[in-house]
Coordinates of C-alpha atoms in Angstrom, one line a residue:
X1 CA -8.7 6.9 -8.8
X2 CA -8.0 10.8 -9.0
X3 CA -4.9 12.2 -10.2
X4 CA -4.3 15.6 -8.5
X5 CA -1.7 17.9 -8.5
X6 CA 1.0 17.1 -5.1
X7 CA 0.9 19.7 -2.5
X8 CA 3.8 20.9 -0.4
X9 CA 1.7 18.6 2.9
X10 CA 1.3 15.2 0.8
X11 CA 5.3 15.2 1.1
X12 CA 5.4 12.6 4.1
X13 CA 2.8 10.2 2.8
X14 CA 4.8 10.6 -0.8
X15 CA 8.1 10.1 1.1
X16 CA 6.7 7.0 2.9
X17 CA 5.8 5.5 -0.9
X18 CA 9.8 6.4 -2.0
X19 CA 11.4 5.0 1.5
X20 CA 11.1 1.5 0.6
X21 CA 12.7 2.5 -3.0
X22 CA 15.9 3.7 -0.8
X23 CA 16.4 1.2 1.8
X24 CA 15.2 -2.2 -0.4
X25 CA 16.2 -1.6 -3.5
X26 CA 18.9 -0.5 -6.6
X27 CA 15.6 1.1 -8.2
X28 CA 17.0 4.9 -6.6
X29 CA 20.5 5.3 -5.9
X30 CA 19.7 7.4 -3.3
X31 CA 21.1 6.0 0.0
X32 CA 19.9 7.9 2.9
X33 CA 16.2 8.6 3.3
X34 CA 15.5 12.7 3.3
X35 CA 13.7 14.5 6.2
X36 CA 10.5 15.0 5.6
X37 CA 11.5 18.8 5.5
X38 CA 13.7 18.4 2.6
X39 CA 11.6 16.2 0.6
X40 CA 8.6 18.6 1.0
X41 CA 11.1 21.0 -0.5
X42 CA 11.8 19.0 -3.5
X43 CA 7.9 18.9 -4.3
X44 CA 7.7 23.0 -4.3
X45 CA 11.1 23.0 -6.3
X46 CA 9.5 20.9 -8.6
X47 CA 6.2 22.7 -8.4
X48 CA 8.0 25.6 -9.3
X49 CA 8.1 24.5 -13.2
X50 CA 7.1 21.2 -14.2
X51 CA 4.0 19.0 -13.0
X52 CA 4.4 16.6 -9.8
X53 CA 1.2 14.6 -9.6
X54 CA 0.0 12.2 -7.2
X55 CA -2.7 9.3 -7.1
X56 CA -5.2 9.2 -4.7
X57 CA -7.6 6.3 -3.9
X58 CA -11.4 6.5 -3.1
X59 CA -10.4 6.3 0.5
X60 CA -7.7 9.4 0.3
X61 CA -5.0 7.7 0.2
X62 CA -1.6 8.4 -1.9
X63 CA -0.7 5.0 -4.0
X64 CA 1.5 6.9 -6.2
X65 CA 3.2 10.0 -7.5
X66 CA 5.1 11.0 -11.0
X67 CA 6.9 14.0 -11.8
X68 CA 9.0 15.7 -14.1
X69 CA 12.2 18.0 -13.8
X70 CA 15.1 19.7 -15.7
X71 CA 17.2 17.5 -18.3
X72 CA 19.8 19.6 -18.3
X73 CA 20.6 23.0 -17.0
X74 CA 21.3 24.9 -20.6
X75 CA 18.3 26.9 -22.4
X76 CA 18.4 24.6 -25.0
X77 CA 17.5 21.7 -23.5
X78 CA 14.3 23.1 -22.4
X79 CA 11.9 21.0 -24.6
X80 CA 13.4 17.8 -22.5
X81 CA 12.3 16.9 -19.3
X82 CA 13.7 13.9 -17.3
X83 CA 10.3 12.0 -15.3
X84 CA 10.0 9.7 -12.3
X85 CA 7.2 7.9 -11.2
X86 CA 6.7 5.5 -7.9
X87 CA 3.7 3.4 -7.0
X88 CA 3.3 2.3 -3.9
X89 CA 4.8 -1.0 -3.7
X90 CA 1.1 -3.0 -2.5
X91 CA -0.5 -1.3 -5.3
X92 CA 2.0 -2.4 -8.0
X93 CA 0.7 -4.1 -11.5
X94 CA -2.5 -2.3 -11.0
X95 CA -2.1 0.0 -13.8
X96 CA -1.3 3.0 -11.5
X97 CA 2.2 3.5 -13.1
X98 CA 1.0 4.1 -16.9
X99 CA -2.3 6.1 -15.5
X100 CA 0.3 8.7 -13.6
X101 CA 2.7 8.6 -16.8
X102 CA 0.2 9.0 -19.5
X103 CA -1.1 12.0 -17.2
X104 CA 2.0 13.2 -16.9
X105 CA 2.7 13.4 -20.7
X106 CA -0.5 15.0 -21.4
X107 CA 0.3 17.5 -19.1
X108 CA 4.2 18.0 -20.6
X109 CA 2.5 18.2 -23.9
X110 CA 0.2 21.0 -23.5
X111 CA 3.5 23.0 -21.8
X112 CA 5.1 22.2 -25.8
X113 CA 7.6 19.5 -23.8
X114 CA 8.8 17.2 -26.8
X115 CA 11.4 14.7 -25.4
X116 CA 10.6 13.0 -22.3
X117 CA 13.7 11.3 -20.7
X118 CA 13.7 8.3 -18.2
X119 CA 17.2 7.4 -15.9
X120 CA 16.7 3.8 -15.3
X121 CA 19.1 1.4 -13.0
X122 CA 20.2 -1.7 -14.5
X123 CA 21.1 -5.0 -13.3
X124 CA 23.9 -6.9 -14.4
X125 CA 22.8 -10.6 -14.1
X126 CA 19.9 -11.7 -11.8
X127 CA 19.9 -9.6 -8.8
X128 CA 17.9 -9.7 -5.3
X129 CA 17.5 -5.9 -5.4
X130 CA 16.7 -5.0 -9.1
X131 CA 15.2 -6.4 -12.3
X132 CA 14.3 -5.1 -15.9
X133 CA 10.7 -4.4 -14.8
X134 CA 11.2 -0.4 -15.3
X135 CA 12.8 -1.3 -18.5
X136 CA 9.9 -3.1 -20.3
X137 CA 7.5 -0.7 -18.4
X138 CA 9.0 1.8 -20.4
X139 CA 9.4 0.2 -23.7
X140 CA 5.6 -0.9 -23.2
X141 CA 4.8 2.9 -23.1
X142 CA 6.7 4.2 -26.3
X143 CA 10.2 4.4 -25.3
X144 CA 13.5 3.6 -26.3
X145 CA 16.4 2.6 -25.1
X146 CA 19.4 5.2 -26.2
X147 CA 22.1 4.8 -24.0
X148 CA 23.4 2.3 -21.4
X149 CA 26.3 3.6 -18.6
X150 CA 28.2 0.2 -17.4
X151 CA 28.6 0.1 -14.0
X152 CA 28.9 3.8 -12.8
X153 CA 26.2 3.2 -10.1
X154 CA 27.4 1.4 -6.4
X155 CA 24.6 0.3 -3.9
X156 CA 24.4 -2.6 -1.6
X157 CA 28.0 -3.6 -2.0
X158 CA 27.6 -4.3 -5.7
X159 CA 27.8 -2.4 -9.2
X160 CA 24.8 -1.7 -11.3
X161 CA 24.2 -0.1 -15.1
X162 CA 22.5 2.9 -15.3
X163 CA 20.2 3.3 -18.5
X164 CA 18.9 6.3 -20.4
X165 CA 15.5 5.7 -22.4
X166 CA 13.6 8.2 -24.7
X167 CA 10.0 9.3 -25.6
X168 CA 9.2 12.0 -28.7
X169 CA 5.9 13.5 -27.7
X170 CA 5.6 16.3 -30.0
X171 CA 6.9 17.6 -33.3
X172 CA 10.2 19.2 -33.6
X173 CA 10.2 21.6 -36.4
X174 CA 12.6 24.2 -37.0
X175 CA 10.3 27.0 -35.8
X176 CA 9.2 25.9 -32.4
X177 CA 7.5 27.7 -29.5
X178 CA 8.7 28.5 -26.3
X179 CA 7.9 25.9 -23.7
X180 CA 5.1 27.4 -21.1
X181 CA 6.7 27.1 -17.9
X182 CA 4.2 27.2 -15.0
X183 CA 4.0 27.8 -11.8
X184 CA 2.1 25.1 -10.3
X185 CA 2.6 26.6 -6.3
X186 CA -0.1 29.0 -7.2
X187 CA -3.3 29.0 -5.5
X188 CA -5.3 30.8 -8.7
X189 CA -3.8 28.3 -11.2
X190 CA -4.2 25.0 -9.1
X191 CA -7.7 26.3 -8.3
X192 CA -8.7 26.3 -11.8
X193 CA -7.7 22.9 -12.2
X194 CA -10.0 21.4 -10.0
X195 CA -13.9 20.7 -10.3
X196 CA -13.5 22.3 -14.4
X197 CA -15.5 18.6 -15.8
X198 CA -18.9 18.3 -16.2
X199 CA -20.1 14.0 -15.4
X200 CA -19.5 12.0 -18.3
X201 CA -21.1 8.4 -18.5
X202 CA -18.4 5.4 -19.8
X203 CA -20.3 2.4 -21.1
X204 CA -18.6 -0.8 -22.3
X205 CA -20.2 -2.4 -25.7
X206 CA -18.6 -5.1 -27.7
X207 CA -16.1 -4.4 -30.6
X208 CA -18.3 -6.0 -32.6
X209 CA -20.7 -3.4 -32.8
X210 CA -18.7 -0.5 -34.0
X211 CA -16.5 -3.2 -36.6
X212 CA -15.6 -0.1 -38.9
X213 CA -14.5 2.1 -36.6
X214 CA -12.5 -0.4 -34.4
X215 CA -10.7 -1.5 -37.9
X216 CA -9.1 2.4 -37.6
X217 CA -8.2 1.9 -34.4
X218 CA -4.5 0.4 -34.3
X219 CA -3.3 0.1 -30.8
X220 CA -6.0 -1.4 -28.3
X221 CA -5.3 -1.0 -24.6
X222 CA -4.4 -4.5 -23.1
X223 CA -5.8 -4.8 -19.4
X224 CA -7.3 -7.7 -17.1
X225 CA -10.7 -5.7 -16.0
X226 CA -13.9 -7.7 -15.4
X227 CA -16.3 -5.9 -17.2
X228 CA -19.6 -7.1 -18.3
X229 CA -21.6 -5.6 -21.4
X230 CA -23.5 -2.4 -20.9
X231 CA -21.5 -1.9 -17.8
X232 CA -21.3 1.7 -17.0
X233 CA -19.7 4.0 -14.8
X234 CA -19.6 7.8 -14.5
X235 CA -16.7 10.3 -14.4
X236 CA -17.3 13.2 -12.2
X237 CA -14.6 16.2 -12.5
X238 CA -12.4 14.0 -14.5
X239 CA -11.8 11.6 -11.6
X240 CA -12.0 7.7 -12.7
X241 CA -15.2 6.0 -11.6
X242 CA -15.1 3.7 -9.1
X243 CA -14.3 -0.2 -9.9
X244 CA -12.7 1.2 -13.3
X245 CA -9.5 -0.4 -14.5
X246 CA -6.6 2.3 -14.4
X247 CA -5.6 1.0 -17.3
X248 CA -8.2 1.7 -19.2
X249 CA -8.9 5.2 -17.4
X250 CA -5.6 6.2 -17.8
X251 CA -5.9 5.7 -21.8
X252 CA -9.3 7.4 -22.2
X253 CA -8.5 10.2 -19.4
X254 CA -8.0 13.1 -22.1
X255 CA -10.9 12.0 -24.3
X256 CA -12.8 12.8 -21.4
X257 CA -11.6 15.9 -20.5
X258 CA -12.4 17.0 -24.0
X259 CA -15.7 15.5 -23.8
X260 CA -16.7 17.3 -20.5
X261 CA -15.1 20.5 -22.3
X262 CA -17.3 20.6 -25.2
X263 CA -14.1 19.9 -27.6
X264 CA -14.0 17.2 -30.1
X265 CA -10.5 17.6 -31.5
X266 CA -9.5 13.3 -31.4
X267 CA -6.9 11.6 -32.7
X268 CA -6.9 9.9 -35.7
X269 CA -9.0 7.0 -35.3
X270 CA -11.9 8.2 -33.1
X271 CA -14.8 9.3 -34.0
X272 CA -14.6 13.1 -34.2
X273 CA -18.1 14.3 -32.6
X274 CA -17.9 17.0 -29.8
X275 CA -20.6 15.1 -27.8
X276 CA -18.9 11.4 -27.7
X277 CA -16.0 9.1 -28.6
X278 CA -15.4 5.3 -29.0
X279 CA -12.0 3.8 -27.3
X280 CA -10.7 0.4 -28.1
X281 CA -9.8 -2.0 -25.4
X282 CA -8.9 -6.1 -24.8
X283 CA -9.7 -6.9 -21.7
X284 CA -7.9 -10.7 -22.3
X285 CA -10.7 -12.9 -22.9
X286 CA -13.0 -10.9 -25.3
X287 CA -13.0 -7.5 -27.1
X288 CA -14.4 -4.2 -25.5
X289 CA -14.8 -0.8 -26.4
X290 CA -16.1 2.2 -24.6
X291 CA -18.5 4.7 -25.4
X292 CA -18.1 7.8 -23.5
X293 CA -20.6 10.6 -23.4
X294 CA -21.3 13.8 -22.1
X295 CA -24.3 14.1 -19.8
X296 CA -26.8 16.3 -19.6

C-alpha cells in the first residue's frame, strides 16, 4: 500500500470513496453530493496548507484518503488542526484507516501541529445509519473524548449528537515555534517527496529472541496478519511491501523512513542504531517482532 500525496485529478475516484458517506449514512452531514469540480477544489484548498493524503493499492487504485484543515480561523489556533479520513467502504477493517492517520500525524508533526481535532457524528440509541465505530477508532488511536453537542445535527429525518475528540502530538511550552505551513500544490516540493528511500528489508523473528528489548517496549501493535518466522518483505521508496499488514506498516512507516535516511533518532524503546530497529507486534496467536534494515 503506498500513501501519496492527493493530486487535484484523484478528486473523482476520492469523491466516489465519500459518495456513499453522503447518500448512506449520518457518518458526514453533508447532504448533497458535490460536482466533481468542486470537490477537486476542496483538495487544492486543502493542498494549499495542510496534507491531503490518499492510499493507493498495488493495482492503482484509491481505497482511502485523510486530510487535515483549519480548526478555527484566529492566529492562535494555528497549532490545531481538525482531520478526516474515509476508507473505501470494501476495504474497511483492513487497517487502512490507522495507516492514513498515523501518516497523517507524522506529517502534522514535522509542520509543529500539536492538537489534532476529530468532528465525530453520534448516534442516539441504535441506529440503521450510524454507530460508535469512529468513536472507538479514535479512542484506539490516542484520543479523547472532550465535548459531546446533543442533537444539533438533522439527517435522514432523525436527530444525531455531534462529538468533538482530541489528540496532543507535541509539546506545548511557553516558547513555541511557528507552525511551517506548506504549500503542498507545488510541483518542486511534491517532487522531492517521491522516490527520497533507499529498499529496506522487514523480517519477522519471534519476541522471544530480543526478550530485553521487547520488555522496553510498552504498547505492541495488535493486528490479525499471517506471518510466518523469517518472513520478509522489502520496502522500496517507503511504499509498504506487498502482502504486509497495514497495520503493522502503518506503525513502523517512520522508522523506516529514518532507516532509509541514514537517521537513528527512535523513540524510547527501540534500539537506537542508524542502520536498524526492532518493532513489537501481536499478531493474535503468538508474539512477533520486526527487524528492519537498511540494504546495501
Amino acid at each position: 500500500m503506498n500513501i501519496r500525496t492527493a493530486k487535484e485529478e484523484d478528486a473523482e475516484r476520492l469523491l466516489g470513496i465519500y459518495t456513499p458517506y453522503i447518500t448512506d449514512t449520518a457518518i458526514t452531514f453533508e447532504y448533497e453530493v458535490p460536482s466533481i469540480g468542486e470537490f477537486r477544489q476542496r483538495i487544492n484548498n486543502t493542498l494549499k496548507k495542510y496534507p491531503y493524503l490518499v492510499a493507493e493499492d498495488e493495482n492503482g487504485n484509491l481505497v482511502g484518503y485523510a486530510y487535515a484543515g483549519v480548526f478555527k480561523g484566529r492566529a492562535a489556533y494555528d497549532w490545531a488542526v481538525e482531520t478526516s479520513i474515509y476508507v473505501k467502504q470494501s476495504e474497511a477493517g483492513k487497517g487502512l484507516g490507522r495507516l492514513l492517520h498515523d501518516t497523517l500525524q507524522k506529517e502534522l508533526q514535522q509542520m509543529g501541529i500539536l492538537n489534532m481535532y476529530a468532528c465525530i457524528s453520534a448516534p442516539r440509541g441504535t441506529d440503521p445509519y450510524l454507530t460508535d465505530n469512529s468513536i472507538q477508532f479514535h479512542s484506539h488511536l490516542g484520543y479523547r473524548i472532550v465535548g459531546r453537542f446533543a442533537q444539533c445535527g438533522y439527517k435522514f429525518n432523525r436527530w444525531y449528537d455531534m462529538v468533538w475528540m482530541e489528540k496532543h502530538i507535541g509539546a506545548h511550552t511557553e516558547k513555541v515555534k511557528p507552525v511551517s505551513f506548506i504549500d503542498n500544490t507545488n510541483e518542486d516540493f511534491a517532487t522531492s517527496r517521491e522516490g527520497s528511500l533507499n529498499k529496506v528489508r522487514i523480517t519477522a523473528v519471534r519476541q522471544t529472541i530480543y526478550p530485553d528489548l521487547m520488555e522496553k517496549y510498552e504498547n505492541p501493535i495488535e493486528h490479525t496478519c499471517d506471518m510466518a518466522e523469517g518472513q520478509q518483505w522489502i520496502s522500496v521508496d517507503g511504499k509498504c511491501p506487498n502482502g504486509m499488514c497495514p497495520s503493522a506498516w502503518g506503525a513502523m512507516r517512520e522508522f523506516v523512513e529514518s532507516l532509509a535516511k541514514g537517521e537513528g533518532d527512535f523513540y524510547d524503546g527501540w534500539m537506537k542504531n542508524p542502520m536498524s530497529a526492532m518493532i513489537s507486534c501481536n499478531d493474535g496467536f503468538r508474539p512477533f517482532s520486526f527487524f528492519i534494515e537498511v540494504m546495501e
